[in-house]
Amino acid sequence: MTDRKQARAMDLPDYPCPPSLGQVPAHAGSWGWFWPVTTSNADIVIAQDPNGYLWVRSSTRLDPHPDISTKVSALAAWTEDGLGLYVPKEAYKYVRRFDGSFDELEWTPVAVVLKEPPGYALTFNQP
């Protein structure tokens, strides 16, 4: 890595998405939509632990636009309590369970369930 000066996408005015979902709690005001299952369906993205607590895969990439063609895009958003998560009912089938132990370093705990996506996430980049 060099010591060059280089801007990040989050330096753009009003750009909401950090590089990955796990970074949302550290960036006040950040948020992003994500696909709640991998294309291969092999990797879990949203899961509950044996006690029923929700977790999301930290490395998941975010986008400022939902995939409106499928209606299953989930939303991660910064809240004062930690990570907020909105999951549409059509995507409940993608909420998986951990079988046994899991590496908490690869996962971010969900602090708040959002009942609706915030208005700012629905109107981003719309005229």
Short mmCIF file of C-alpha atoms in Angstrom, two decimals:
data_model
loop_
_atom_site.label_atom_id
_atom_site.label_comp_id
_atom_site.label_asym_id
_atom_site.label_seq_id
_atom_site.Cartn_x
_atom_site.Cartn_y
_atom_site.Cartn_z
CA MET A 1 0.00 0.00 0.00
CA THR A 2 1.34 3.41 -0.92
CA ASP A 3 0.89 6.65 0.97
CA ARG A 4 -0.94 8.29 -1.91
CA LYS A 5 -3.96 10.44 -1.24
CA GLN A 6 -7.09 8.85 -2.66
CA ALA A 7 -10.78 9.55 -2.19
CA ARG A 8 -13.32 6.90 -1.23
CA ALA A 9 -16.86 6.51 -2.53
CA MET A 10 -18.17 7.63 0.87
CA ASP A 11 -16.37 10.94 0.32
CA LEU A 12 -18.91 11.72 -2.43
CA PRO A 13 -21.65 14.05 -1.15
CA ASP A 14 -24.58 12.03 0.20
CA TYR A 15 -23.14 8.67 -0.93
CA PRO A 16 -24.55 6.27 1.70
CA CYS A 17 -22.74 2.94 1.25
CA PRO A 18 -19.54 1.92 3.00
CA PRO A 19 -17.54 -0.84 1.26
CA SER A 20 -19.26 -3.61 3.21
CA LEU A 21 -22.21 -4.23 5.48
CA GLY A 22 -20.03 -4.77 8.54
CA GLN A 23 -18.83 -1.16 8.33
CA VAL A 24 -22.32 0.39 8.59
CA PRO A 25 -22.31 0.64 12.43
CA ALA A 26 -19.08 2.65 12.31
CA HIS A 27 -20.38 5.20 9.75
CA ALA A 28 -23.19 7.39 11.10
CA GLY A 29 -25.90 7.91 8.50
CA SER A 30 -24.74 5.07 6.26
CA TRP A 31 -27.03 2.49 4.70
CA GLY A 32 -27.38 0.21 1.70
CA TRP A 33 -29.46 -2.47 0.05
CA PHE A 34 -28.17 -6.00 -0.36
CA TRP A 35 -29.24 -9.34 -1.76
CA PRO A 36 -30.12 -11.57 1.24
CA VAL A 37 -28.71 -14.73 -0.36
CA THR A 38 -25.66 -15.40 -2.52
CA THR A 39 -26.15 -16.30 -6.17
CA SER A 40 -24.92 -19.83 -5.52
CA ASN A 41 -27.27 -20.07 -2.51
CA ALA A 42 -24.29 -21.64 -0.72
CA ASP A 43 -23.40 -18.80 1.63
CA ILE A 44 -25.70 -17.52 4.34
CA VAL A 45 -26.07 -13.72 4.45
CA ILE A 46 -28.72 -13.26 7.19
CA ALA A 47 -28.84 -15.78 10.02
CA GLN A 48 -30.08 -16.37 13.51
CA ASP A 49 -27.96 -17.92 16.20
CA PRO A 50 -29.19 -20.73 18.50
CA ASN A 51 -30.80 -18.08 20.76
CA GLY A 52 -32.67 -16.47 17.84
CA TYR A 53 -30.49 -13.35 17.60
CA LEU A 54 -29.95 -11.98 14.09
CA TRP A 55 -26.57 -11.62 12.40
CA VAL A 56 -25.49 -10.51 8.91
CA ARG A 57 -22.36 -11.47 7.00
CA SER A 58 -19.95 -8.54 7.46
CA SER A 59 -18.33 -8.83 4.03
CA THR A 60 -21.63 -8.40 2.14
CA ARG A 61 -21.48 -5.59 -0.44
CA LEU A 62 -24.05 -2.80 -0.37
CA ASP A 63 -25.76 -0.82 -3.11
CA PRO A 64 -27.74 2.45 -2.88
CA HIS A 65 -30.47 0.95 -5.09
CA PRO A 66 -32.70 -2.05 -4.29
CA ASP A 67 -33.26 -4.84 -6.79
CA ILE A 68 -36.85 -3.87 -7.55
CA SER A 69 -37.36 -6.75 -9.98
CA THR A 70 -37.33 -9.36 -7.20
CA LYS A 71 -38.72 -7.49 -4.16
CA VAL A 72 -36.32 -9.35 -1.87
CA SER A 73 -33.59 -6.75 -1.35
CA ALA A 74 -32.82 -6.26 2.32
CA LEU A 75 -31.56 -3.00 3.82
CA ALA A 76 -28.87 -2.37 6.40
CA ALA A 77 -28.84 1.05 8.06
CA TRP A 78 -26.94 2.84 10.78
CA THR A 79 -28.96 3.53 13.93
CA GLU A 80 -27.93 4.98 17.27
CA ASP A 81 -28.26 1.49 18.74
CA GLY A 82 -26.13 -0.24 16.09
CA LEU A 83 -26.99 -1.97 12.85
CA GLY A 84 -30.62 -1.75 11.73
CA LEU A 85 -32.01 -4.36 9.36
CA TYR A 86 -35.06 -4.32 7.12
CA VAL A 87 -36.06 -7.62 5.50
CA PRO A 88 -39.17 -7.73 3.30
CA LYS A 89 -41.50 -10.65 3.97
CA GLU A 90 -40.66 -12.07 0.53
CA ALA A 91 -37.08 -12.54 1.78
CA TYR A 92 -37.90 -14.24 5.10
CA LYS A 93 -37.16 -17.58 3.42
CA TYR A 94 -33.51 -16.50 3.16
CA VAL A 95 -33.08 -15.99 6.92
CA ARG A 96 -31.13 -19.10 7.88
CA ARG A 97 -30.06 -20.72 11.14
CA PHE A 98 -26.51 -21.34 12.22
CA ASP A 99 -25.84 -25.03 12.67
CA GLY A 100 -23.59 -25.08 15.71
CA SER A 101 -20.90 -22.48 16.27
CA PHE A 102 -19.95 -19.65 13.93
CA ASP A 103 -17.08 -17.17 13.67
CA GLU A 104 -18.37 -13.90 15.15
CA LEU A 105 -15.52 -12.03 13.42
CA GLU A 106 -17.20 -12.74 10.06
CA TRP A 107 -20.61 -11.54 11.24
CA THR A 108 -22.17 -8.29 12.46
CA PRO A 109 -24.93 -8.41 15.08
CA VAL A 110 -28.26 -6.79 14.21
CA ALA A 111 -29.26 -4.33 16.93
CA VAL A 112 -32.62 -3.18 15.56
CA VAL A 113 -35.20 -4.65 13.19
CA LEU A 114 -36.68 -1.98 10.93
CA LYS A 115 -40.38 -2.56 10.22
CA GLU A 116 -40.21 -0.47 7.01
CA PRO A 117 -37.30 0.81 4.93
CA PRO A 118 -36.51 4.44 5.80
CA GLY A 119 -37.87 7.01 3.35
CA TYR A 120 -34.38 8.25 2.45
CA ALA A 121 -33.49 4.79 1.13
CA LEU A 122 -36.59 4.68 -1.06
CA THR A 123 -36.05 8.10 -2.64
CA PHE A 124 -32.28 8.06 -3.15
CA ASN A 125 -31.37 9.39 -6.62
CA GLN A 126 -34.98 9.88 -7.66
CA PRO A 127 -35.99 13.16 -9.31
#
